[in-house]
Coordinates of C-alpha atoms and ligand atoms in Angstrom, one line a residue:
M1 CA 15.0 16.8 82.5
K2 CA 13.7 13.9 80.5
N3 CA 15.7 10.8 79.6
Y4 CA 16.9 10.9 76.1
K5 CA 18.7 8.0 74.2
Q6 CA 20.9 10.5 72.1
I7 CA 22.2 14.1 72.0
F8 CA 24.0 15.6 69.0
Q9 CA 25.6 18.9 69.3
G10 CA 26.3 21.2 66.4
T11 CA 25.3 23.4 63.4
A12 CA 22.0 22.3 61.6
F13 CA 20.6 23.9 58.1
T14 CA 16.8 23.1 57.7
S15 CA 13.8 24.8 55.7
K16 CA 11.8 27.4 57.6
S17 CA 9.8 28.2 54.4
P18 CA 10.3 27.1 50.8
K19 CA 12.4 30.1 50.5
E20 CA 14.0 30.4 53.7
I21 CA 17.0 28.4 55.4
E22 CA 17.0 28.4 59.3
I23 CA 20.3 28.2 60.8
L24 CA 20.6 26.3 64.3
K25 CA 24.3 27.3 65.1
N26 CA 25.6 24.9 68.2
H27 CA 22.0 24.0 69.0
L28 CA 21.8 20.1 70.7
F29 CA 19.3 17.9 69.5
C30 CA 17.8 15.4 71.9
I31 CA 16.4 12.1 70.4
N32 CA 14.2 9.5 71.9
T33 CA 14.4 5.7 71.4
D34 CA 11.8 5.9 68.8
G35 CA 14.3 8.0 66.6
I36 CA 12.5 11.6 66.9
I37 CA 13.7 14.7 67.7
K38 CA 11.9 15.6 71.1
N39 CA 13.7 18.5 71.9
I40 CA 16.1 20.9 70.3
V41 CA 18.0 23.4 72.7
A42 CA 19.8 26.8 71.9
P43 CA 23.1 27.7 73.4
H44 CA 21.3 30.7 75.4
D45 CA 18.5 28.4 76.7
A46 CA 18.7 27.5 80.5
E47 CA 18.7 24.1 79.7
Y48 CA 21.7 23.8 77.6
Q49 CA 24.1 23.7 80.4
T50 CA 21.9 21.1 82.3
I51 CA 21.9 18.5 79.3
L52 CA 25.6 19.2 78.6
D53 CA 26.5 18.0 82.1
A54 CA 24.2 15.0 82.4
Y55 CA 25.6 13.6 78.9
Q56 CA 28.6 15.2 77.5
G57 CA 31.4 12.5 77.5
K58 CA 29.0 9.5 77.3
P59 CA 28.7 7.3 74.3
N60 CA 25.4 8.8 73.3
F61 CA 26.4 12.2 72.9
H62 CA 27.8 13.2 69.6
S63 CA 29.6 16.5 69.1
L64 CA 30.4 17.8 65.6
E65 CA 33.8 18.9 64.8
E66 CA 34.7 22.3 63.4
G67 CA 33.4 22.7 59.7
Q68 CA 30.9 20.0 60.3
Y69 CA 27.4 20.4 59.6
F70 CA 24.0 18.7 59.8
L71 CA 21.7 18.6 56.8
P72 CA 18.2 17.0 56.9
G73 CA 18.5 13.5 55.0
F74 CA 17.3 14.0 51.5
V75 CA 13.8 12.6 50.2
D76 CA 14.4 11.0 46.6
L77 CA 10.7 10.6 45.3
H78 CA 11.5 9.0 42.1
V79 CA 14.2 6.2 41.6
H80 CA 13.8 3.3 39.4
A81 CA 16.4 0.9 41.4
P82 CA 16.7 -1.8 38.7
Q83 CA 17.8 0.9 36.2
W84 CA 21.1 1.8 38.5
A85 CA 22.5 -1.0 36.4
Q86 CA 22.5 1.4 33.1
S87 CA 23.1 4.8 35.1
G88 CA 25.3 6.9 32.9
T89 CA 24.8 5.3 29.7
A90 CA 21.9 4.9 26.8
L91 CA 20.9 8.4 27.0
D92 CA 21.5 8.8 23.2
I93 CA 17.6 8.2 22.1
P94 CA 14.2 9.7 23.2
L95 CA 11.8 8.2 25.7
Y96 CA 9.9 5.8 23.7
D97 CA 12.9 4.4 22.1
W98 CA 15.3 4.6 25.3
L99 CA 12.3 2.3 26.8
H100 CA 12.1 -0.5 24.2
T101 CA 15.9 -0.5 23.3
Y102 CA 17.4 -0.3 26.8
T103 CA 15.5 -0.2 29.7
F104 CA 12.7 -2.9 29.3
P105 CA 15.4 -5.4 28.1
L106 CA 17.5 -4.3 31.2
E107 CA 14.3 -4.5 33.8
S108 CA 13.0 -7.7 32.4
K109 CA 16.4 -9.8 34.0
F110 CA 15.4 -8.9 37.3
S111 CA 13.1 -12.2 37.3
D112 CA 17.0 -13.4 38.2
L113 CA 17.2 -12.9 42.3
D114 CA 20.8 -12.9 42.3
F115 CA 21.1 -10.4 39.8
A116 CA 18.5 -8.5 41.6
K117 CA 20.2 -8.8 44.8
E118 CA 23.3 -7.4 43.4
V119 CA 22.2 -4.3 42.0
Y120 CA 19.6 -3.5 44.7
D121 CA 22.1 -3.9 47.2
D122 CA 24.4 -1.5 45.6
V123 CA 21.6 1.1 44.7
V124 CA 20.4 1.1 48.5
S125 CA 23.6 1.7 50.0
T126 CA 24.8 4.5 47.3
L127 CA 21.7 6.2 47.6
L128 CA 22.3 6.3 51.6
A129 CA 26.2 7.2 50.7
N130 CA 24.6 10.1 49.0
G131 CA 22.7 11.6 51.7
T132 CA 19.2 10.0 50.9
T133 CA 17.6 8.7 53.6
T134 CA 14.2 7.9 52.0
A135 CA 13.6 6.7 49.1
L136 CA 10.3 6.0 46.8
Y137 CA 11.1 3.3 44.2
F138 CA 9.8 1.6 41.2
A139 CA 11.2 -2.0 41.4
T140 CA 10.1 -4.3 38.3
V141 CA 6.9 -6.5 37.4
H142 CA 8.7 -9.0 39.3
K143 CA 7.0 -9.8 42.6
E144 CA 9.5 -11.4 44.4
A145 CA 12.3 -9.3 43.1
S146 CA 10.4 -6.1 44.2
I147 CA 9.5 -7.9 47.6
L148 CA 13.7 -8.4 47.9
L149 CA 14.2 -4.5 47.3
A150 CA 11.8 -3.6 50.1
E151 CA 13.8 -6.2 52.7
I152 CA 17.0 -5.0 51.3
C153 CA 16.0 -1.2 52.4
A154 CA 14.3 -2.6 55.6
S155 CA 17.9 -4.2 56.4
K156 CA 20.1 -1.2 55.4
G157 CA 18.1 1.3 57.3
Q158 CA 16.6 3.1 54.4
R159 CA 12.9 4.2 54.4
G160 CA 12.0 3.0 51.6
L161 CA 8.4 3.2 49.6
V162 CA 8.6 0.6 47.0
G163 CA 6.4 -0.4 44.0
K164 CA 6.3 -3.7 42.1
V165 CA 5.6 -2.2 38.6
V166 CA 2.4 -3.1 36.4
M167 CA 2.6 -3.3 32.7
D168 CA -0.5 -5.3 31.8
D169 CA -1.0 -4.0 28.6
P170 CA 0.0 -6.7 25.5
E171 CA -0.1 -3.7 23.3
G172 CA 2.1 -1.3 24.8
N173 CA 5.0 -3.8 26.0
P174 CA 7.1 -6.2 24.4
E175 CA 6.6 -9.8 25.1
I176 CA 9.5 -10.1 27.4
Y177 CA 8.9 -7.6 30.0
R178 CA 5.2 -7.2 31.1
D179 CA 2.8 -9.1 33.4
A180 CA 1.0 -12.0 32.1
N181 CA -2.4 -10.8 32.2
T182 CA -4.2 -8.1 34.2
E183 CA -5.6 -10.8 36.5
T184 CA -2.0 -11.7 37.7
A185 CA -0.8 -8.0 37.6
L186 CA -3.4 -7.4 40.3
A187 CA -3.0 -10.4 42.3
D188 CA 0.5 -10.0 42.4
T189 CA 0.3 -6.3 43.1
E190 CA -2.1 -7.4 46.4
E191 CA 0.2 -10.2 47.6
F192 CA 3.3 -7.4 47.4
I193 CA 1.0 -4.8 49.2
I194 CA 0.5 -7.4 51.9
A195 CA 4.1 -8.7 52.2
V196 CA 5.9 -5.3 52.5
Q197 CA 3.0 -4.2 55.4
E198 CA 4.1 -7.1 57.4
L199 CA 8.0 -6.3 56.4
A200 CA 7.2 -2.9 57.9
K201 CA 6.1 -4.4 61.3
T202 CA 9.9 -5.6 61.8
T203 CA 11.5 -1.9 60.8
K204 CA 12.0 0.6 62.7
Q205 CA 12.2 3.2 60.0
G206 CA 9.1 2.1 58.0
V207 CA 9.0 0.5 54.6
Y208 CA 5.8 1.0 52.6
P209 CA 4.4 -0.5 49.6
V210 CA 3.4 1.3 46.4
V211 CA 0.7 1.0 44.2
T212 CA 2.9 1.4 40.7
P213 CA 1.4 1.6 37.1
R214 CA 4.3 2.5 35.1
F215 CA 2.6 5.1 33.0
I216 CA -0.9 4.9 31.3
P217 CA 0.9 3.8 27.8
S218 CA 1.9 0.5 29.8
C219 CA -1.6 -0.1 31.3
T220 CA -4.9 -1.4 30.5
D221 CA -8.1 0.0 31.6
E222 CA -8.8 -2.7 34.1
G223 CA -5.8 -2.9 35.1
L224 CA -5.6 0.9 36.1
K225 CA -9.2 0.6 37.6
G226 CA -8.0 -2.5 39.3
L227 CA -4.8 -0.7 40.8
G228 CA -7.1 2.6 42.3
E229 CA -9.0 0.0 43.9
L230 CA -6.3 -1.7 45.5
A231 CA -4.8 1.8 46.7
A232 CA -7.9 2.5 48.2
K233 CA -8.6 -0.8 49.9
Y234 CA -5.1 -0.9 51.5
D235 CA -4.8 2.8 51.7
T236 CA -1.4 2.7 50.2
Y237 CA 0.7 5.1 48.3
V238 CA 0.4 5.5 44.5
Q239 CA 3.3 6.5 42.3
S240 CA 3.2 6.7 38.2
H241 CA 4.7 8.8 35.5
C242 CA 2.5 11.8 34.6
S243 CA 2.8 13.9 31.3
E244 CA 6.4 13.6 31.1
S245 CA 7.3 14.0 27.3
D246 CA 5.4 15.3 23.9
W247 CA 5.0 11.5 23.1
A248 CA 3.7 10.1 26.4
H249 CA 1.2 13.1 26.5
G250 CA 0.2 13.2 23.5
Y251 CA -0.5 9.2 23.6
V252 CA -3.2 10.0 26.9
Q253 CA -4.6 12.6 24.7
D254 CA -5.2 10.1 21.5
R255 CA -6.5 7.4 23.9
F256 CA -8.5 9.2 26.6
N257 CA -8.9 12.8 24.8
K258 CA -8.0 14.3 28.1
N259 CA -4.9 14.7 29.9
D260 CA -2.8 12.3 32.1
A261 CA -3.8 13.9 35.3
F262 CA -7.8 13.3 34.7
A263 CA -7.4 10.1 33.2
L264 CA -5.6 9.0 36.1
N265 CA -8.1 10.5 38.5
D266 CA -10.4 8.8 37.0
F267 CA -9.2 5.4 37.9
G268 CA -8.6 6.6 41.6
L269 CA -5.3 7.1 41.3
L270 CA -4.9 10.5 42.4
R271 CA -4.8 10.4 46.3
D272 CA -3.6 12.5 49.0
K273 CA -0.7 9.7 48.9
S274 CA -0.1 9.7 45.1
V275 CA 3.1 11.1 44.0
M276 CA 3.7 11.5 40.1
A277 CA 6.9 11.7 38.2
H278 CA 7.9 14.6 35.8
C279 CA 4.4 16.3 35.3
N280 CA 6.1 18.6 32.7
F281 CA 2.8 19.2 30.3
L282 CA 0.4 20.0 33.0
D283 CA -2.5 22.5 32.5
N284 CA -4.1 24.7 34.8
D285 CA -6.8 22.3 35.3
D286 CA -4.5 19.4 35.9
V287 CA -2.8 21.7 38.4
E288 CA -5.6 22.5 40.1
L289 CA -6.7 18.9 40.3
F290 CA -3.3 18.0 41.9
A291 CA -3.7 20.8 44.8
E292 CA -7.4 19.6 45.2
T293 CA -6.4 15.8 45.4
G294 CA -3.1 15.9 47.7
T295 CA -1.4 14.5 44.6
A296 CA 2.5 15.7 44.5
I297 CA 4.9 16.3 41.8
A298 CA 8.3 14.5 41.8
H299 CA 10.5 17.0 39.8
C300 CA 13.2 15.0 38.3
P301 CA 15.5 18.1 36.8
V302 CA 18.3 16.2 35.3
S303 CA 16.0 13.1 33.6
N304 CA 13.9 16.3 32.3
A305 CA 16.9 17.5 30.2
Y306 CA 17.1 14.3 28.5
F307 CA 13.3 13.1 28.0
A308 CA 10.9 15.6 28.9
N309 CA 11.3 17.8 25.8
S310 CA 10.7 20.7 28.1
V311 CA 11.3 22.6 31.5
I312 CA 8.5 22.6 34.0
P313 CA 7.7 25.7 35.0
V314 CA 8.1 24.5 38.9
K315 CA 7.8 28.0 40.5
E316 CA 4.6 28.6 39.0
F317 CA 3.1 24.9 40.0
H318 CA 4.4 25.3 43.4
S319 CA 3.1 28.6 43.8
K320 CA -0.4 27.0 43.1
G321 CA -0.4 25.1 46.0
V322 CA 1.0 22.0 44.7
E323 CA 3.1 19.5 47.0
I324 CA 6.7 19.2 45.2
G325 CA 9.9 17.0 45.9
L326 CA 12.9 16.0 43.8
G327 CA 13.6 12.7 42.0
S328 CA 16.7 11.5 40.7
D329 CA 15.0 9.1 38.2
I330 CA 17.8 6.5 38.1
S331 CA 18.8 6.1 35.0
G332 CA 16.8 8.6 33.2
G333 CA 18.7 10.8 35.4
F334 CA 22.1 9.6 35.5
S335 CA 22.9 11.0 38.9
P336 CA 22.2 9.3 42.4
S337 CA 22.4 12.7 44.1
L338 CA 20.1 15.0 45.0
F339 CA 22.6 17.5 45.6
D340 CA 23.1 17.1 41.3
N341 CA 19.5 17.2 41.2
I342 CA 19.3 20.4 43.2
R343 CA 22.0 22.2 41.3
Q344 CA 20.2 21.4 37.9
A345 CA 16.8 22.3 39.4
V346 CA 18.4 25.9 39.8
I347 CA 20.2 25.8 36.5
S348 CA 17.0 24.4 34.5
S349 CA 14.9 27.1 35.7
R350 CA 17.0 29.8 35.2
M351 CA 17.3 28.5 31.6
L352 CA 13.7 28.6 31.5
E353 CA 13.5 32.3 32.8
D354 CA 16.0 33.6 30.1
G355 CA 15.1 31.0 27.4
V356 CA 17.6 29.5 25.5
N357 CA 17.7 30.6 21.7
P358 CA 19.9 33.4 21.2
S359 CA 17.9 34.2 17.8
I360 CA 14.6 35.1 19.7
P361 CA 15.0 38.8 20.9
A362 CA 15.4 38.6 25.0
E363 CA 11.9 40.1 25.5
N364 CA 10.5 37.0 24.0
R365 CA 12.8 34.4 24.8
G366 CA 11.9 33.0 28.1
V367 CA 9.1 32.7 30.8
P368 CA 9.5 35.6 33.1
D369 CA 9.5 35.0 36.7
S370 CA 10.6 31.2 36.6
R371 CA 13.8 31.0 38.2
I372 CA 14.1 29.3 41.9
T373 CA 16.7 29.7 44.5
V374 CA 19.3 26.7 46.1
N375 CA 17.1 27.6 49.1
E376 CA 13.9 26.7 47.2
A377 CA 15.9 23.5 45.4
F378 CA 16.9 22.4 49.1
Y379 CA 13.6 22.8 50.4
L380 CA 12.4 20.1 47.4
A381 CA 15.2 17.8 48.0
T382 CA 14.0 17.8 52.1
A383 CA 10.6 19.4 53.5
G384 CA 8.9 19.3 50.2
G385 CA 9.5 15.3 49.8
G386 CA 8.4 15.2 53.0
E387 CA 5.4 17.0 52.4
S388 CA 4.4 15.1 49.6
L389 CA 4.7 11.7 51.4
S390 CA 2.8 13.6 54.4
L391 CA 5.6 11.9 56.7
P392 CA 7.4 13.8 59.4
I393 CA 10.8 13.8 57.7
G394 CA 12.7 16.4 55.8
R395 CA 13.2 19.1 58.5
I396 CA 15.2 19.2 61.5
E397 CA 12.5 20.2 64.0
E398 CA 10.7 18.9 67.0
N399 CA 8.6 15.7 66.4
Y400 CA 10.2 15.3 63.1
V401 CA 12.5 11.8 62.8
W402 CA 16.2 12.3 63.2
D403 CA 17.1 11.6 59.6
V404 CA 20.5 13.5 58.8
Q405 CA 23.6 13.5 56.7
V406 CA 26.6 15.1 58.3
I407 CA 28.5 17.1 56.2
D408 CA 32.5 18.0 56.4
T409 CA 33.5 21.0 54.6
K410 CA 37.3 20.3 55.7
L411 CA 38.0 16.9 54.4
P412 CA 41.5 17.0 54.1
T413 CA 41.7 15.8 50.4
A414 CA 38.3 18.0 49.3
R415 CA 38.2 20.9 51.4
L416 CA 35.3 23.1 50.3
P417 CA 36.6 26.8 49.6
I418 CA 36.0 28.6 53.0
F419 CA 39.0 31.1 54.0
N420 CA 37.3 32.9 56.5
E421 CA 36.9 31.3 59.8
N422 CA 33.8 33.5 60.3
E423 CA 32.3 33.0 57.2
D424 CA 28.9 33.8 57.0
L425 CA 26.8 30.4 57.2
H426 CA 24.5 31.5 54.7
D427 CA 27.3 31.4 52.2
V428 CA 28.7 28.3 53.8
F429 CA 25.3 26.4 53.1
Q430 CA 25.5 27.6 49.6
K431 CA 28.8 26.3 49.0
M432 CA 27.8 23.0 50.2
M433 CA 24.6 22.8 48.0
Y434 CA 27.1 23.9 45.1
L435 CA 30.0 21.6 45.9
V436 CA 29.3 18.8 48.3
R437 CA 30.2 15.1 46.8
P438 CA 29.5 11.9 48.5
E439 CA 33.2 11.8 50.6
H440 CA 32.1 14.9 52.2
I441 CA 28.9 13.4 53.6
R442 CA 30.6 11.7 56.6
E443 CA 27.9 10.0 58.2
V444 CA 24.0 9.5 57.4
W445 CA 21.2 8.4 60.2
V446 CA 17.8 7.3 59.6
Q447 CA 15.2 7.7 62.5
G448 CA 18.3 7.6 65.0
E449 CA 20.4 5.0 63.5
K450 CA 23.6 5.3 61.7
V451 CA 23.3 3.8 58.4
H452 CA 26.4 5.0 57.0
T453 CA 30.1 6.3 57.9
R454 CA 32.7 7.1 55.9
Ligands
LIG1 N1 8.0 6.4 31.4 C1 7.8 5.1 31.8 N2 8.9 4.5 32.1 C2 9.6 5.5 32.4 C3 10.9 5.3 33.1 O1 11.4 4.2 33.5 N3 11.7 6.2 33.0 C4 11.1 7.8 32.6 N4 11.9 8.4 32.7 N5 10.0 7.8 32.1 C5 9.0 6.5 31.8
LIG2 FE1 10.9 7.6 36.0

């Protein structure tokens, strides 16, 4: 028998396919020193007893209590870390006005590193407490504060992918909040990439720099071109907003006479390591281009209800081979929880299928075959996010990393409504998806290290 750093015993849920959950009942999960799952052992396997005999009772043997379950840690593909400071507010006006009235003034304050530290410490801890083990962050235009966010992820043990935001177009951005000019925007981005790649060497779970043009309306052609070149030079991730709302989609049509997807691709910004937020208004050619280039979609269902003027046909895009994960889009989305976004993804898809205007006859009201199940939404929050980032995360499977959340369904102050000792585990899973709150998340592990307890 091999030597393992840690053994976990309990029942785990993971995606077998986008539509199917695999239940690993009372299995042993054997983790090596790098935090990778090296062996998963079922109770009927011959090795099971041997491993129990060797490890049970030792400090590195962790057994779940009754009513507790392992889920993969969530992968949040779209978070604006600075906007945590206004989460839950400012959702009363459309996207363009929201950006200029509330969001750009708030983000401009992150030139102050003390303020940045206060907010970034809190948002990273909050996401971990909500089961998010990997997060793809927009910071702000400020290089130093963006590096600070990556450092905070590194020290709290979260797998953070962080972008210094580029907004270099004086036409599209207010004077109080933009890069000084295109040259400094690109130079700052390059220094940021190098600093975060250095920082990554000191972490177990990894932190990654992300080339981050905010969206086309914020950037000059030279800026976008330079960012595409930096992404290729340093082989980095890329993130932006793509075809989000009627206004943003129409702006790009007016400027380039093409959709965001093709415009971004012309600048070298659609790559296997690209994740584009929202993407509500992709047409068939855009979807094909995403699939060809390996560009993934960060589906942000809560935020979309406020700013996207539409429900994205996520099922259709997924069926065409595009990688899709979930994003909270704090603070366009008010919630730091991917459980909330799983719920909204299901709800929005059902409203798209049925349609919402009761004065239209039922047969014309909606878009047939649009609904997704809770299993599919869970897939997006976990395995889909991992695939979008091409990292071995989001599944409880051999050679994936031990990124998990421990859910307690029997929390004395907030028991889930499970009244049958032998309740079907598929039902237990659905109850967790719909009813878990942060207090049920008792432990969170990233790359084999415990990063949160409550
Ligand atoms: N488009 C450009 N910036 C933003 C942002 O901060 N949030 C959302 N939802 N859309 C954007
Ligand atoms: Fe966003």
